[in-house]
Coordinates of N, CA and C in Angstrom, one line a residue:
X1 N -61.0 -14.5 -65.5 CA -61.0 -13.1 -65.8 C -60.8 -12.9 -67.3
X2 N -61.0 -12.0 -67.5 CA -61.3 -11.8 -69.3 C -59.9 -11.6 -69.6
X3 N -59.4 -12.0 -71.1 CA -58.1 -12.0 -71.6 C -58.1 -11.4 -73.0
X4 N -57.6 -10.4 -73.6 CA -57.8 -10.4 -74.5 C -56.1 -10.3 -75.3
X5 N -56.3 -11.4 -76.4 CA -55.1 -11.1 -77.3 C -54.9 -10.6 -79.0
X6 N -54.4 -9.6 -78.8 CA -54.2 -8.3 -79.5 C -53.1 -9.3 -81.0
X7 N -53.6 -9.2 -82.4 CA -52.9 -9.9 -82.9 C -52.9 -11.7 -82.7
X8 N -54.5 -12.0 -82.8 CA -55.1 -12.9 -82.8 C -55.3 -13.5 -84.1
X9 N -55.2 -12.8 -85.2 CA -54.8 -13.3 -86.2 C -53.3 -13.6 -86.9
X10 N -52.6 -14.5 -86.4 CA -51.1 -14.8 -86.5 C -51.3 -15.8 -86.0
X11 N -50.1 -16.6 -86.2 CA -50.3 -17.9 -86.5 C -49.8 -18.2 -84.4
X12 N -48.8 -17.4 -84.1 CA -49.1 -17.1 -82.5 C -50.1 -17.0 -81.8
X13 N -50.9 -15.7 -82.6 CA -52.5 -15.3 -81.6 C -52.9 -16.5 -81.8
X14 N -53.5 -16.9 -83.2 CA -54.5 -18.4 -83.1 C -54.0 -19.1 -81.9
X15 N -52.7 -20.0 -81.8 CA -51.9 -20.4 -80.7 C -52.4 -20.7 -79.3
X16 N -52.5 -19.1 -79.1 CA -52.6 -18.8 -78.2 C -53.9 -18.6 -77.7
X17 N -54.7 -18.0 -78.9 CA -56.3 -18.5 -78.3 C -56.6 -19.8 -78.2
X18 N -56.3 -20.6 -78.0 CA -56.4 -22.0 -78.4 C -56.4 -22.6 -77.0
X19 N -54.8 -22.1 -76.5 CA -54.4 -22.6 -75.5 C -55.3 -21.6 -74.4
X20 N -56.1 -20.3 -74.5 CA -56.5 -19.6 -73.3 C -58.3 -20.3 -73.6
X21 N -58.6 -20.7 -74.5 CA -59.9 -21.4 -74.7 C -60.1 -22.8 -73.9
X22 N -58.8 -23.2 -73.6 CA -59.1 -24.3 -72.6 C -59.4 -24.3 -71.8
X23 N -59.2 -23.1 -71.0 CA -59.5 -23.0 -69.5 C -60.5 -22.1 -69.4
X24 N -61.6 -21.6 -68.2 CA -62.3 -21.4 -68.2 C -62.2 -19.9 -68.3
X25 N -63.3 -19.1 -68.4 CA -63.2 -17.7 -68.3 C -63.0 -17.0 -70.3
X26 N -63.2 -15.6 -70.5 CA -64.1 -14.8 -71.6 C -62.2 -14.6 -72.1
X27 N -62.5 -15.2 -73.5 CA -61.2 -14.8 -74.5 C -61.8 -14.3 -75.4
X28 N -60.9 -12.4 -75.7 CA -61.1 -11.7 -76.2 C -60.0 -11.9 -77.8
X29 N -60.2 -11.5 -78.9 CA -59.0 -11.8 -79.8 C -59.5 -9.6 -80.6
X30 N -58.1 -9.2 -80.5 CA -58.2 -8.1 -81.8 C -57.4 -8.8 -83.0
X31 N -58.4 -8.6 -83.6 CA -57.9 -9.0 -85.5 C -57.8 -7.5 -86.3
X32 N -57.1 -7.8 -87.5 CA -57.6 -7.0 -88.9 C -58.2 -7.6 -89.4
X33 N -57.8 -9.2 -89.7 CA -58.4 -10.0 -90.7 C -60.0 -10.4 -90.3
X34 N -60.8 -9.8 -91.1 CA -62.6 -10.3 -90.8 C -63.0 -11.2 -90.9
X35 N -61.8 -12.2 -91.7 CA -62.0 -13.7 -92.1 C -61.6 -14.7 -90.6
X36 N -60.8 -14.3 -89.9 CA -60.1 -14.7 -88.5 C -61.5 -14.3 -87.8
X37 N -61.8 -13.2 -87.9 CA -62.7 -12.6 -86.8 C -64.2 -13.8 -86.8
X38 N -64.5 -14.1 -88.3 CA -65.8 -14.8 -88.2 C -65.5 -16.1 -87.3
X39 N -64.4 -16.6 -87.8 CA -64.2 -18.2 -87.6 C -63.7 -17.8 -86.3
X40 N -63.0 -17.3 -85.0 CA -63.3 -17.2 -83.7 C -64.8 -16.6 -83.2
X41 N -65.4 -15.7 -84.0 CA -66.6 -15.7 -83.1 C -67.2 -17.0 -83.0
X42 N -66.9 -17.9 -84.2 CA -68.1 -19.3 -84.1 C -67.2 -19.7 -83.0
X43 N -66.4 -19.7 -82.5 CA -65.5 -20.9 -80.9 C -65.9 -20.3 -80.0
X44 N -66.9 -19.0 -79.9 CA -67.0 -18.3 -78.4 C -66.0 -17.3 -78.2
X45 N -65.2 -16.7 -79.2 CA -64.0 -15.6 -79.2 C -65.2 -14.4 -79.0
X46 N -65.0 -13.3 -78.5 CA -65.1 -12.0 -78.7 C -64.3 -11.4 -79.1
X47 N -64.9 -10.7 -80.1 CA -64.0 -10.1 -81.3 C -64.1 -8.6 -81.7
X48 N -63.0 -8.5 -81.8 CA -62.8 -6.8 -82.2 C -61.7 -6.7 -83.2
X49 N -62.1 -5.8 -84.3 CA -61.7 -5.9 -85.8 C -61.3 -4.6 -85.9
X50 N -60.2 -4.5 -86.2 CA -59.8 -3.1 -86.4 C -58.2 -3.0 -86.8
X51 N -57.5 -1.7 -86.6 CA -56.0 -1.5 -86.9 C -55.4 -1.8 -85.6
X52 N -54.7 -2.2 -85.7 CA -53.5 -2.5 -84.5 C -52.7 -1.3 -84.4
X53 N -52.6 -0.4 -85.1 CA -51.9 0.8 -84.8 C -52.3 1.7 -84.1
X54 N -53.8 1.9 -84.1 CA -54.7 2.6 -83.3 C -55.0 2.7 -81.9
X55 N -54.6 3.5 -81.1 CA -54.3 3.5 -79.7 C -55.7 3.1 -79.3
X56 N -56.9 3.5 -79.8 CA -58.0 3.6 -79.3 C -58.6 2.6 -79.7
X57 N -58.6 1.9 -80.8 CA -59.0 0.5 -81.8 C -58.7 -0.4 -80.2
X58 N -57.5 -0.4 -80.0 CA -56.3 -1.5 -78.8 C -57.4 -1.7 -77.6
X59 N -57.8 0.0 -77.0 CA -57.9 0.3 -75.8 C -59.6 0.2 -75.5
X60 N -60.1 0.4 -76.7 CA -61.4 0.1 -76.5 C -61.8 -1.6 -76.7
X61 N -61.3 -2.2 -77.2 CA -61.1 -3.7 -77.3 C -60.9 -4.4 -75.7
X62 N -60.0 -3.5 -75.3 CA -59.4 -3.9 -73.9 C -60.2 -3.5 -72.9
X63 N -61.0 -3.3 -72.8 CA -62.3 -2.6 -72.2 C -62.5 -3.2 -70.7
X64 N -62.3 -3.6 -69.7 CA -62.5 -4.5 -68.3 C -62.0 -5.6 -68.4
X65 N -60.8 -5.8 -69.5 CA -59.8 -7.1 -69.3 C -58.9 -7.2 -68.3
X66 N -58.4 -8.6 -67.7 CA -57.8 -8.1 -66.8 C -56.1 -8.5 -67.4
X67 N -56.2 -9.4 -68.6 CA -55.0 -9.5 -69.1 C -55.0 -9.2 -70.9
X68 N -53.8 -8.7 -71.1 CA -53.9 -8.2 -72.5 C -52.6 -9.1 -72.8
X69 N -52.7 -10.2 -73.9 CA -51.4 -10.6 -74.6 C -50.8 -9.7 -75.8
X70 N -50.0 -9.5 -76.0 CA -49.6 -9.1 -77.0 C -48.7 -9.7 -78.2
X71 N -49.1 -10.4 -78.8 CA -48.1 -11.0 -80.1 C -47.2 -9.5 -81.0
X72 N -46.4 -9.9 -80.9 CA -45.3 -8.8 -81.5 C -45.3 -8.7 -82.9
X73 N -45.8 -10.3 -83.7 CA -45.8 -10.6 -85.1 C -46.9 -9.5 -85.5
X74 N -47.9 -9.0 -85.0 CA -49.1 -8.4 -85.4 C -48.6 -7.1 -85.6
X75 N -47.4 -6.5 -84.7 CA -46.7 -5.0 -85.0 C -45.8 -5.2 -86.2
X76 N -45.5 -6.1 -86.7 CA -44.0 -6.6 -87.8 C -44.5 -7.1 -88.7
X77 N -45.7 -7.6 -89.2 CA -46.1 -8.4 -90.0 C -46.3 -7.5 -91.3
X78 N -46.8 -8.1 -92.7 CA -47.1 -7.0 -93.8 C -48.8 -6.5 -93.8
X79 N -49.0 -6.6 -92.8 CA -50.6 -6.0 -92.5 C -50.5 -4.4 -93.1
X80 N -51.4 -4.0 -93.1 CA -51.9 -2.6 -93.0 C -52.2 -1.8 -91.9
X81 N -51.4 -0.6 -91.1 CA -51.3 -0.1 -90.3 C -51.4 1.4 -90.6
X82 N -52.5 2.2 -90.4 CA -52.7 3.8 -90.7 C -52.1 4.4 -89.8
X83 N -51.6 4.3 -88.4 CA -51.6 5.0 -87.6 C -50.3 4.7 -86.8
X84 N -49.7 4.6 -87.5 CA -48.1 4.3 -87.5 C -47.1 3.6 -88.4
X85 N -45.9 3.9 -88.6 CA -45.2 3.2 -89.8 C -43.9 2.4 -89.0
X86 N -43.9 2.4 -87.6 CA -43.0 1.4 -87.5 C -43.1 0.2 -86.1
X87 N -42.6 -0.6 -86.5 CA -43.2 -1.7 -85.3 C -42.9 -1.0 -83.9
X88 N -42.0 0.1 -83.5 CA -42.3 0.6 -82.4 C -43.5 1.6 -82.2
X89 N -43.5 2.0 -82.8 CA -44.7 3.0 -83.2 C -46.5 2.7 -82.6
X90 N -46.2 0.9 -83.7 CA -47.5 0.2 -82.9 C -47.1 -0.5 -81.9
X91 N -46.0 -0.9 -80.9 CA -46.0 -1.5 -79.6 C -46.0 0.0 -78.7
X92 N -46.0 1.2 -79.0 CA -46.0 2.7 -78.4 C -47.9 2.5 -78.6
X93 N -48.6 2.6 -79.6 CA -50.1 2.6 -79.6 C -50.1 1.4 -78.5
X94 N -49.8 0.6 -78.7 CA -50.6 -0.7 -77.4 C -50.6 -0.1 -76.4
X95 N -49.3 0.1 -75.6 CA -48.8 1.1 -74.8 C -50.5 1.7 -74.2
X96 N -50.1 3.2 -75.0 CA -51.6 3.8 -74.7 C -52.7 3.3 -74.4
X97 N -53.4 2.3 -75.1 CA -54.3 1.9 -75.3 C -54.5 1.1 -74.6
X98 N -53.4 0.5 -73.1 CA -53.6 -0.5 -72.7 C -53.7 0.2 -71.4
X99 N -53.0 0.8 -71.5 CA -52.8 2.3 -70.3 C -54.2 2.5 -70.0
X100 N -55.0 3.1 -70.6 CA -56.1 4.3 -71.0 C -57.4 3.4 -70.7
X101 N -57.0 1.9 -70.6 CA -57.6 0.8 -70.4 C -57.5 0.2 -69.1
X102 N -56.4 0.9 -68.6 CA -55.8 0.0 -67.1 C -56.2 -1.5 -67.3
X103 N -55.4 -2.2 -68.2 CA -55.3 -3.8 -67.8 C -54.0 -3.9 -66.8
X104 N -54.6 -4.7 -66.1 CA -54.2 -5.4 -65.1 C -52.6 -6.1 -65.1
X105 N -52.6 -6.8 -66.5 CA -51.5 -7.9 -66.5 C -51.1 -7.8 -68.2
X106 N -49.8 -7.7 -68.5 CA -49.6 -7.8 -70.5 C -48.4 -8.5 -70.5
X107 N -49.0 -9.7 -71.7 CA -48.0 -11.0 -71.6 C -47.6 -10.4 -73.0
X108 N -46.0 -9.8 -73.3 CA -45.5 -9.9 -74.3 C -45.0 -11.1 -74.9
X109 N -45.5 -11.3 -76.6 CA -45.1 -12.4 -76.8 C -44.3 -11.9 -77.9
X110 N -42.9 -12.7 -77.6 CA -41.7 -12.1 -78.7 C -40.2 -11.6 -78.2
X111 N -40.0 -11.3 -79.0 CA -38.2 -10.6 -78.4 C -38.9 -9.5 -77.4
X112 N -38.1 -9.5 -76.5 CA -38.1 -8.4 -75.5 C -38.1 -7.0 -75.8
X113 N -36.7 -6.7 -76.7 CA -36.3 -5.5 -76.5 C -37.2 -4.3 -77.0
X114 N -38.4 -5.2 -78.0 CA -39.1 -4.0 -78.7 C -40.4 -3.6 -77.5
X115 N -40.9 -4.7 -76.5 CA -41.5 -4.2 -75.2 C -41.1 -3.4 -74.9
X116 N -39.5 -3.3 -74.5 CA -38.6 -2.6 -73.6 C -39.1 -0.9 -74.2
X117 N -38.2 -1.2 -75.6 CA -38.8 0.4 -76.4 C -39.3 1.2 -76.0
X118 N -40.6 0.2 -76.1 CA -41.8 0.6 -76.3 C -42.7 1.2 -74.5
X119 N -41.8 0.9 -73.6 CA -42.5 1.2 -72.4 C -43.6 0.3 -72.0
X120 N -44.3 -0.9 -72.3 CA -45.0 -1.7 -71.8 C -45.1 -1.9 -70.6
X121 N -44.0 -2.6 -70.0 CA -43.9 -2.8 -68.7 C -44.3 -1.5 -67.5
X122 N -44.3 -0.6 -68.0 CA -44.6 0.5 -67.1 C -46.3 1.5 -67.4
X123 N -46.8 0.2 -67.9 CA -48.5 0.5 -68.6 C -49.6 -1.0 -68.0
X124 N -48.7 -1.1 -67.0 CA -49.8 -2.5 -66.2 C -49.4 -2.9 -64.6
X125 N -50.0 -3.1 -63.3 CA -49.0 -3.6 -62.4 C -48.2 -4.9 -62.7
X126 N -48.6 -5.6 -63.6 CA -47.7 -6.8 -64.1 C -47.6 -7.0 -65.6
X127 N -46.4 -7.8 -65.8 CA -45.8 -8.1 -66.7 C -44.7 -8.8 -66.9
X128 N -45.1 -9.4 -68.4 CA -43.9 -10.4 -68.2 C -44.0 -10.9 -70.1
X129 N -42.6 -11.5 -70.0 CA -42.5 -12.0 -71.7 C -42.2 -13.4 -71.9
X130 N -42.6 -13.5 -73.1 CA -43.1 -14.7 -73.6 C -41.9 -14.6 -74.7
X131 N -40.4 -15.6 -74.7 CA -39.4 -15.5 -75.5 C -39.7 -16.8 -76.1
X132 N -40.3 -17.7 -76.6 CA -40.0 -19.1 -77.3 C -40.4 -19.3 -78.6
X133 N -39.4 -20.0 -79.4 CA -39.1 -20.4 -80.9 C -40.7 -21.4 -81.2
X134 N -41.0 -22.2 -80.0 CA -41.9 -23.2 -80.7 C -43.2 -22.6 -80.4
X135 N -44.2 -22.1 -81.5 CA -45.3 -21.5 -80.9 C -46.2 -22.3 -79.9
X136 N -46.5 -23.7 -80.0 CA -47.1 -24.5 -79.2 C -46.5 -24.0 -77.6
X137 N -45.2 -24.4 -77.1 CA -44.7 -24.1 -76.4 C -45.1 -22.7 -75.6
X138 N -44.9 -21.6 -76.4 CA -45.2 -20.2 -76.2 C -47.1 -20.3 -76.1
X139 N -47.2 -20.8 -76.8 CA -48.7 -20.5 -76.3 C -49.2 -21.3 -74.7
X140 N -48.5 -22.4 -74.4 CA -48.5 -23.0 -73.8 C -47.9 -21.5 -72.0
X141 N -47.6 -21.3 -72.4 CA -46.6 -20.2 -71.5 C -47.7 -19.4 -71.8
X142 N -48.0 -18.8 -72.7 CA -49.3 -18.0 -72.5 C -50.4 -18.2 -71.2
X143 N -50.9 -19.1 -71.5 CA -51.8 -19.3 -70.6 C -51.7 -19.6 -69.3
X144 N -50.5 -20.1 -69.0 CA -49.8 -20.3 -67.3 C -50.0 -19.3 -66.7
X145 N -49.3 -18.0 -67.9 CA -48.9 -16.5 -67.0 C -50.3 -15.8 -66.9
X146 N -51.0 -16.2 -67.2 CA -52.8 -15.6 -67.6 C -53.2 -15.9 -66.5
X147 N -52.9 -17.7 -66.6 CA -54.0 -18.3 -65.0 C -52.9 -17.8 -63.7
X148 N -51.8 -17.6 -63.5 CA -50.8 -17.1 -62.4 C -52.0 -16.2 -61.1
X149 N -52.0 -16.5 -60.3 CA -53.1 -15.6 -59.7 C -51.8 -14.0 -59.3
X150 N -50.5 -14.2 -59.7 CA -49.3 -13.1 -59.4 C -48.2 -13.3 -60.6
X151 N -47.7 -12.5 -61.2 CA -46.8 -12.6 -61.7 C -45.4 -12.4 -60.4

């Protein structure tokens, strides 16, 4: 089933595309960076380039996915964001956008509490977080909770 991970450009998203490219089935990545975006479309990524702040940018990306990852680093990072000025602000746009999208399943990756904030967990029938220091590891967990036929 299609996956797409939002903040695909971080050193997590790459990670984690990496680890969902293994296994079978359509990995989606949202970037800013166009330079990220070329070098996944040549691996088979489908790619969607835009603001991460933008509810609509998120939710049109997320288009018939049935799981949305979310890297946290992508809302906290020093990127450029028009359509909000604080990392709740863009985990609130995912929010919508994932809503408006009805995905299925959103793997937070990162501290919890800014999910919590932000109302994620109550914008999918599943969900679940991804807490770990070693990205390998976490991306490794990414992909478990993706292939999970249930959270």
């Amino acid at each position: 089933m299609p996956v797409l991970v939002v903040g695909a450009d971080t050193e997590m998203g790459k990670a984690a595309v990496d680890a969902l490219l293994s296994r079978d089935g359509e990995v989606r990545a949202f970037v800013t960076d166009p330079g990220v975006a070329l070098d996944l479309k040549k691996r088979g990524v489908k790619v969607a380039t835009g603001d991460v702040s933008d509810a609509s940018h998120v939710g049109g990306a997320a288009t018939s996915v049935f799981s949305a990852v979310l890297v946290s680093a992508a809302a906290t990072d020093d990127r450029e964001r028009s359509f909000a000025a604080t990392p709740l602000a863009v985990a609130r746009a995912w929010a919508e956008g994932l809503s408006d999208a009805r995905v299925k399943r959103i793997i937070w990756v990162g501290p919890s509490t800014l999910a919590e904030e932000a109302g994620l967990s109550a914008c999918a029938p599943e969900f679940a977080v991804v807490e770990a220091n070693d990205v390998s590891m976490a991306a490794t967990m990414v992909a478990e909770f993706d292939e999970r036929a249930e959270l």
